[in-house]
Short mmCIF file of C-alpha atoms and ligand atoms in Angstrom, two decimals:
data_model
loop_
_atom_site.label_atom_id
_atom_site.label_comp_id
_atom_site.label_asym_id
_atom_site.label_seq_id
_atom_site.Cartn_x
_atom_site.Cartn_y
_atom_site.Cartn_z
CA UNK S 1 -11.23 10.08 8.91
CA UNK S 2 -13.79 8.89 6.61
CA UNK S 3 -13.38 6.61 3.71
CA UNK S 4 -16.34 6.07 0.58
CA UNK S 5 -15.90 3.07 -1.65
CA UNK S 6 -17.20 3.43 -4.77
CA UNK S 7 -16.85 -0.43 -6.11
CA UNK S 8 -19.24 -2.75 -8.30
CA UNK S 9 -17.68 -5.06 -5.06
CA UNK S 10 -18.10 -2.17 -2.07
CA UNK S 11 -18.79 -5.09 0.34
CA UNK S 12 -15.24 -7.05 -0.33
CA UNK S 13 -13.62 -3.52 0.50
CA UNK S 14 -15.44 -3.39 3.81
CA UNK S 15 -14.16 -7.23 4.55
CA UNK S 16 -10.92 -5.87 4.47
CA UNK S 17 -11.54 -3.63 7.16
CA UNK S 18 -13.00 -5.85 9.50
CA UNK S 19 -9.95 -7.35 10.75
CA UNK S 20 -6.73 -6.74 12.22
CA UNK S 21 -5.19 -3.06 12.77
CA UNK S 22 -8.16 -1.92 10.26
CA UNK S 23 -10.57 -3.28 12.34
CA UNK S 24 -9.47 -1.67 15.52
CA UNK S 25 -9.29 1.61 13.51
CA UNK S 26 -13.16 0.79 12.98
CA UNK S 27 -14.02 -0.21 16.54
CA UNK S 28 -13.02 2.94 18.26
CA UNK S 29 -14.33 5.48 15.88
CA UNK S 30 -10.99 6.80 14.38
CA UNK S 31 -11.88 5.57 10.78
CA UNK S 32 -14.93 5.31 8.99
CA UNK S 33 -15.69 3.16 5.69
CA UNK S 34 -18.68 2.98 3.50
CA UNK S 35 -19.07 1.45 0.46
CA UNK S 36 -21.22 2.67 -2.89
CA UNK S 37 -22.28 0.79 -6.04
CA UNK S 38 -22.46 2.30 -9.02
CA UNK S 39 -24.96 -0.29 -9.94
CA UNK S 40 -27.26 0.91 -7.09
CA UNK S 41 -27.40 4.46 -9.17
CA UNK S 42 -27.50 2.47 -12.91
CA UNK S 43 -31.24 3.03 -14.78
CA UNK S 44 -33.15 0.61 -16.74
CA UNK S 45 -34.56 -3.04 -16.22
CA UNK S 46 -30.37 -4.28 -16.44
CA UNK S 47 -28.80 -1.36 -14.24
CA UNK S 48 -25.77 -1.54 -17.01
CA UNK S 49 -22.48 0.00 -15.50
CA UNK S 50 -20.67 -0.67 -18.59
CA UNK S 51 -20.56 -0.45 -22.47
CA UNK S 52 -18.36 -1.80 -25.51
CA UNK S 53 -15.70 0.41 -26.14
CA UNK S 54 -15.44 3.13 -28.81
CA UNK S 55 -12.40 2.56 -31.60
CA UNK S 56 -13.44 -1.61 -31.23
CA UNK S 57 -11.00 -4.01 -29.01
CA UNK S 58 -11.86 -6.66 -26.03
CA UNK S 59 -13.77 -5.79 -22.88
CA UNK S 60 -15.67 -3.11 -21.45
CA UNK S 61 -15.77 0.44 -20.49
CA UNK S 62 -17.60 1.50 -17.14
CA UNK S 63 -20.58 4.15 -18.08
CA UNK S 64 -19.88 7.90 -16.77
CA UNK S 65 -22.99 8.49 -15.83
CA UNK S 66 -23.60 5.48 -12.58
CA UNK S 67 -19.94 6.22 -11.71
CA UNK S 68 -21.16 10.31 -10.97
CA UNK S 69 -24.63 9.79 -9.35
CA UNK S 70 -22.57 7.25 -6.94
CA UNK S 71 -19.48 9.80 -6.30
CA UNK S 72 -22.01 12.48 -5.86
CA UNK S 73 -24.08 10.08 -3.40
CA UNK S 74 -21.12 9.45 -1.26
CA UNK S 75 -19.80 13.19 -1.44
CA UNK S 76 -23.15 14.44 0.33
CA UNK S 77 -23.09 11.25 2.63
CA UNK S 78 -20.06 12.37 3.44
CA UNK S 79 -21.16 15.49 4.68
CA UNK S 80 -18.87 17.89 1.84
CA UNK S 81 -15.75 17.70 -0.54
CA UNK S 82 -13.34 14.83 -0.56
CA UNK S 83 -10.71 14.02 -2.16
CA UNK S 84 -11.46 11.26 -5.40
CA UNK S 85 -8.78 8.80 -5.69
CA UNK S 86 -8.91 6.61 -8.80
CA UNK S 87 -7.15 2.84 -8.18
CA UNK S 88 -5.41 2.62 -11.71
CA UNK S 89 -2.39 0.97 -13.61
CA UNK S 90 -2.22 3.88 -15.18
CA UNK S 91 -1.65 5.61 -11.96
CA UNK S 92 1.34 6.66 -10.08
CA UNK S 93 3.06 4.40 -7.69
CA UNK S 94 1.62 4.56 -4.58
CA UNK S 95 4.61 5.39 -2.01
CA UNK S 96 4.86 5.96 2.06
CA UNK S 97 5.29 9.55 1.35
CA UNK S 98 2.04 9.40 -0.63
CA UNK S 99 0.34 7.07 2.44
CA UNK S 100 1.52 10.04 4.56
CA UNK S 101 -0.48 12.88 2.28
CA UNK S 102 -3.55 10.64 1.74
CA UNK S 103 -3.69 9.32 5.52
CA UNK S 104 -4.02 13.31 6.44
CA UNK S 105 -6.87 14.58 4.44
CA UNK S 106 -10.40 14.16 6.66
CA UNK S 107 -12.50 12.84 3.65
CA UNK S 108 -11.05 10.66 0.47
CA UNK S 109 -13.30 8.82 -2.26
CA UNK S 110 -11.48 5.90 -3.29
CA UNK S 111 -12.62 4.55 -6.70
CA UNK S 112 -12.31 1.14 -7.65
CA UNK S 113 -12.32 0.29 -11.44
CA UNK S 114 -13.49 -3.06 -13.02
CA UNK S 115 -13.72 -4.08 -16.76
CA UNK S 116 -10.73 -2.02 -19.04
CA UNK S 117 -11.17 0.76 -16.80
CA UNK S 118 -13.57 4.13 -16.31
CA UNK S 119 -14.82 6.26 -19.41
CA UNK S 120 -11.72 8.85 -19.87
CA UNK S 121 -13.91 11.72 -20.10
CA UNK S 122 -15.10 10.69 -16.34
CA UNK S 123 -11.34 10.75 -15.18
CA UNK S 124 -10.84 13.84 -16.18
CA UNK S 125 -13.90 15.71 -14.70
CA UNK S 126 -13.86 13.80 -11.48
CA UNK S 127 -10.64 12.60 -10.63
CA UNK S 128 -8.08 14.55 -8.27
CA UNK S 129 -5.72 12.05 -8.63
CA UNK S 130 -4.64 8.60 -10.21
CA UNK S 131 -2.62 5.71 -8.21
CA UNK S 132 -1.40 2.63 -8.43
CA UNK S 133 -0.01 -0.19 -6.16
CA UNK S 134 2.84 -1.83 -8.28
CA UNK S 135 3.39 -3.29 -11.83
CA UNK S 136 1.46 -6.25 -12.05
CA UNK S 137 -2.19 -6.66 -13.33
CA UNK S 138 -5.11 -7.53 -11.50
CA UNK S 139 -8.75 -7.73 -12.04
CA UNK S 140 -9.84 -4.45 -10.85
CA UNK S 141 -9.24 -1.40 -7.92
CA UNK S 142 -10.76 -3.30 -4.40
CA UNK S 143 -7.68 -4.98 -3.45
CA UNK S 144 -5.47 -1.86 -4.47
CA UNK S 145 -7.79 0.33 -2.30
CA UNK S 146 -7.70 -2.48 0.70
CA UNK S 147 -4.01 -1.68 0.45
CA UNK S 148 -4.07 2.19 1.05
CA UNK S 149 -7.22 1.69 3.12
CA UNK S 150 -4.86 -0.27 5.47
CA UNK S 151 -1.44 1.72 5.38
CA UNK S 152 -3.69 4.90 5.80
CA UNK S 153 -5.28 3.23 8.99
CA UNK S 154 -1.90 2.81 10.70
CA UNK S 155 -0.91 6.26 10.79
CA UNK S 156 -4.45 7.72 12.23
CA UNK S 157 -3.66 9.06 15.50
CA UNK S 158 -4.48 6.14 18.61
CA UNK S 159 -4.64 3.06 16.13
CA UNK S 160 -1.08 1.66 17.12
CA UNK S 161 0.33 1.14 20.20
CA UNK S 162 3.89 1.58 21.46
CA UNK S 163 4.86 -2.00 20.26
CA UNK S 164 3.18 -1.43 17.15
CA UNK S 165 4.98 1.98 16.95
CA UNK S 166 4.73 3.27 12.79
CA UNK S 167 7.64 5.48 13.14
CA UNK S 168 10.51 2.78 13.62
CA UNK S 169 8.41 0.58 10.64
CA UNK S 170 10.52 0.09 7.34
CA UNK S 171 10.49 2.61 5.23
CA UNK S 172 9.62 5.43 7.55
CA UNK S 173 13.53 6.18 7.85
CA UNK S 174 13.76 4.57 4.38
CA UNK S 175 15.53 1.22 5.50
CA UNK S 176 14.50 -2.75 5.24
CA UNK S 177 14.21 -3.65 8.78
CA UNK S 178 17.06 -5.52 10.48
CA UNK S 179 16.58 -8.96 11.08
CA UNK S 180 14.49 -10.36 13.61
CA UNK S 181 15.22 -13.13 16.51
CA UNK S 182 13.29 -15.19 19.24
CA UNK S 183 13.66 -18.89 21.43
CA UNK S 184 15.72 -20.92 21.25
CA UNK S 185 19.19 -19.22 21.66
CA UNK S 186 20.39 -22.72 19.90
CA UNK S 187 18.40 -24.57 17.29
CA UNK S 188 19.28 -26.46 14.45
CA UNK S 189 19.02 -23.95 11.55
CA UNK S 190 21.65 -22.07 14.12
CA UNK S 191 22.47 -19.41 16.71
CA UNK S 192 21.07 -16.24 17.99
CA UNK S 193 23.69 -13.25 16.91
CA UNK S 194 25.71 -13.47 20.31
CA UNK S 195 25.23 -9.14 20.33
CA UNK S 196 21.15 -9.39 20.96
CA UNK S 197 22.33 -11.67 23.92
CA UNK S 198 24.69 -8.99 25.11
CA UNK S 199 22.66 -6.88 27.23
CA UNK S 200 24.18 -3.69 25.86
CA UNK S 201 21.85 -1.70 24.13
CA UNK S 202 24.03 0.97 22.42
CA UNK S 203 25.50 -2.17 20.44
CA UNK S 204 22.46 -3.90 19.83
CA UNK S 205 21.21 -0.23 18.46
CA UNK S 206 24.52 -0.18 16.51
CA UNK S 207 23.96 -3.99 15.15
CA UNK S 208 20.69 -3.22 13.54
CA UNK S 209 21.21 0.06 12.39
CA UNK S 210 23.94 -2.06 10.30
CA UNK S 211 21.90 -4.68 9.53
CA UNK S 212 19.26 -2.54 8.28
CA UNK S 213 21.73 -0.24 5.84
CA UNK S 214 23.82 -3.74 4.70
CA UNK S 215 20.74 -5.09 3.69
CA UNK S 216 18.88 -2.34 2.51
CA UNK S 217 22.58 -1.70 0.30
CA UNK S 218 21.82 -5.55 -1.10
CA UNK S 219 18.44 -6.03 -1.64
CA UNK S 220 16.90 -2.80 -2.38
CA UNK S 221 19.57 -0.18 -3.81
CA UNK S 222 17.07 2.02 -5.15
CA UNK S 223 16.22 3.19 -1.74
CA UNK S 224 19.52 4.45 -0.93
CA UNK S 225 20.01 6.14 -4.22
CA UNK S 226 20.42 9.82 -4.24
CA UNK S 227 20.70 9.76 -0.26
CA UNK S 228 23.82 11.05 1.83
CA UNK S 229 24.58 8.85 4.57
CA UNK S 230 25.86 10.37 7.67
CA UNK S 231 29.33 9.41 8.86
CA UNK S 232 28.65 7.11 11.60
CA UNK S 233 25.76 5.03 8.90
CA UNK S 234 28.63 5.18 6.23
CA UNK S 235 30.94 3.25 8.64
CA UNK S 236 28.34 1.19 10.19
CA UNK S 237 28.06 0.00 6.59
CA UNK S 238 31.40 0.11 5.46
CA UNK S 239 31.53 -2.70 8.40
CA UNK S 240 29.12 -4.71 7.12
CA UNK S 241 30.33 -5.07 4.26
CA UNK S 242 33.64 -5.71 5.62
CA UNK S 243 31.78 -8.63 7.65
CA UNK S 244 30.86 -10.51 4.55
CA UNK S 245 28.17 -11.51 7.10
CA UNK S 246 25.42 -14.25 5.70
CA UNK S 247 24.62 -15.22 2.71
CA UNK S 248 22.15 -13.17 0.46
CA UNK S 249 19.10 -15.55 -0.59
CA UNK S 250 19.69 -16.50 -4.88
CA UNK S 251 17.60 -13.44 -6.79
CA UNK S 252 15.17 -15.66 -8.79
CA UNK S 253 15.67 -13.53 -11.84
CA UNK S 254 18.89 -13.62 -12.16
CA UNK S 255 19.96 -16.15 -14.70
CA UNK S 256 21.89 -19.28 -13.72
CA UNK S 257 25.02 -19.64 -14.80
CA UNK S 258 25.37 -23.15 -16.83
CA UNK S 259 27.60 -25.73 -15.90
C1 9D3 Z 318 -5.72 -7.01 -19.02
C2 9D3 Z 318 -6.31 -5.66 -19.10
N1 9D3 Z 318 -5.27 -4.68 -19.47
C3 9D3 Z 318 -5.32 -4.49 -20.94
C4 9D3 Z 318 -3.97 -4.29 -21.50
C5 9D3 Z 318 -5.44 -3.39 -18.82
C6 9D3 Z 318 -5.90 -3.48 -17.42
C7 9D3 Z 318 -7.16 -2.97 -17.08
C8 9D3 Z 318 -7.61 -3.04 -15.78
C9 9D3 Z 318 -5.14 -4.03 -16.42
C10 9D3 Z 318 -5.59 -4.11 -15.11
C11 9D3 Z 318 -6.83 -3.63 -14.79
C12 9D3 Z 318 -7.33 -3.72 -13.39
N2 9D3 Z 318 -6.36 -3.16 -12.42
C13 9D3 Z 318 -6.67 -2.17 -11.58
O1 9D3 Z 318 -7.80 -1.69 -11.59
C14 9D3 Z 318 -5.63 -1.63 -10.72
C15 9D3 Z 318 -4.26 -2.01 -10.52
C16 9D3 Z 318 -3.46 -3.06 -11.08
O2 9D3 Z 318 -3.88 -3.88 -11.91
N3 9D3 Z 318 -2.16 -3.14 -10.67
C17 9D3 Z 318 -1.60 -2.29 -9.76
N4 9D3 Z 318 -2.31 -1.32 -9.22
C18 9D3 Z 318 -3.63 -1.18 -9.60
S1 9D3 Z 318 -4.67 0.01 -9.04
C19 9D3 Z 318 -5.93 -0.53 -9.95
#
């Protein structure tokens, strides 16, 4: 798979993707990034990329023209069409089931906004689609496309291994993970579950699979909205709730309750 930047900041993006699982991606061929600056394709003595906005208000709008010489640059580097993703708040919310769609096209153009954003006439000429990483601002669209860059990377075929495995990761059944243990059996902040000492896998299986419903049931509700459990989950988490087990960490917007 091939990846185009198309950043003011191409060369942060390509940081990203020098390390870790990204990296390896990189190494043996399976994913290739390049970055492209708009500025590179801006005219005149100050290369401008941006201009004050029409209608008045703060800040600046990023000039159509750059932003199409440098998609059109990186579309012919590329070798043909590719999909152009724009990094936006105004975008919808980037979800595993859209890392799975984007991580299986051979060519995307990821476009990374700075300033107020891109020219609206640009969007809609250009643009196949808009997405966004969460509700919270940031300065521009280079760490959002980081983000996808990386969950895309995971699921090209040969960049995990076994222990890495993507398809028991959270959220590819739609779960939080269960909770995680290692040496010492006995330490001060307490004891390993005695089950994960047990030996017997079918129970350990059965422990996490509970773990992983209870606490996807606590923390994250949303995810099991509008989802049929099968019997045995429905017991499995009929039990843990049963168990009372652990306490749930305070929820730091919930309000406290005065004394
Ligand atoms: C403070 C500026 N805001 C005016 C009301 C609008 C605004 C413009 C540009 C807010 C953020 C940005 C830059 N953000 C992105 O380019 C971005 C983003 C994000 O901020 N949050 C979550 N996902 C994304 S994807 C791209």
């Amino acid at each position: 798979m091939r990846i185009d930047v198309v950043s003011l900041f191409p060369e942060f993006v390509a940081q990203c993707a020098a390390f870790g699982v990204v990296g390896r991606a990189v190494e043996r061929g399976l994913l290739a990034i390049h970055g492209t600056n708009p500025r590179d394709h801006a005219e005149g003595n100050y290369r401008r990329v941006d201009d004050r906005p029409f209608g008045g208000g703060p800040g600046m709008v990023m000039l159509i023209d750059p932003l199409r010489r440098a998609i059109a640059s990186a579309r012919q580097a590329g070798g043909g069409p590719a999909r152009v993703v724009y990094l936006s708040p105004q975008g919808r919310r980037l979800d595993q089931a859209g890392v799975r769609r984007l991580a299986a096209e051979p060519r995307l153009i990821l476009l990374c906004g700075r300033y107020e954003g891109i020219d609206e006439r640009f969007v809609r000429a250009e643009v196949d689609e808009e997405l966004s990483i969460g509700d919270y601002v940031l300065s521009g669209g280079e760490l959002p496309a980081a983000v996808l860059i990386d969950a895309i990377a995971r699921l090209q075929e040969g960049v995990l291994n076994d222990a890495e495995s993507a398809v028991q990761d959270s959220f590819e059944d739609g779960l939080l993970d269960c909770p995680h243990y290692t040496r010492p059996v006995e330490h001060a902040l307490g004891a390993v579950p005695n089950v994960l000492l047990s030996g017997d896998h079918a129970r350990i299986a059965r422990w996490r699979r509970m773990q992983a419903l209870g606490r996807t049931a606590e923390r994250r509700p949303d995810l099991l909205e509008g989802r049929t459990l099968s019997k045995a989950d429905a017991a499995l988490l009929a039990q843990y709730r049963a168990d009372a087990s652990g306490p749930i960490p305070p929820d730091p917007e919930a309000t406290q309750a005065r004394p």
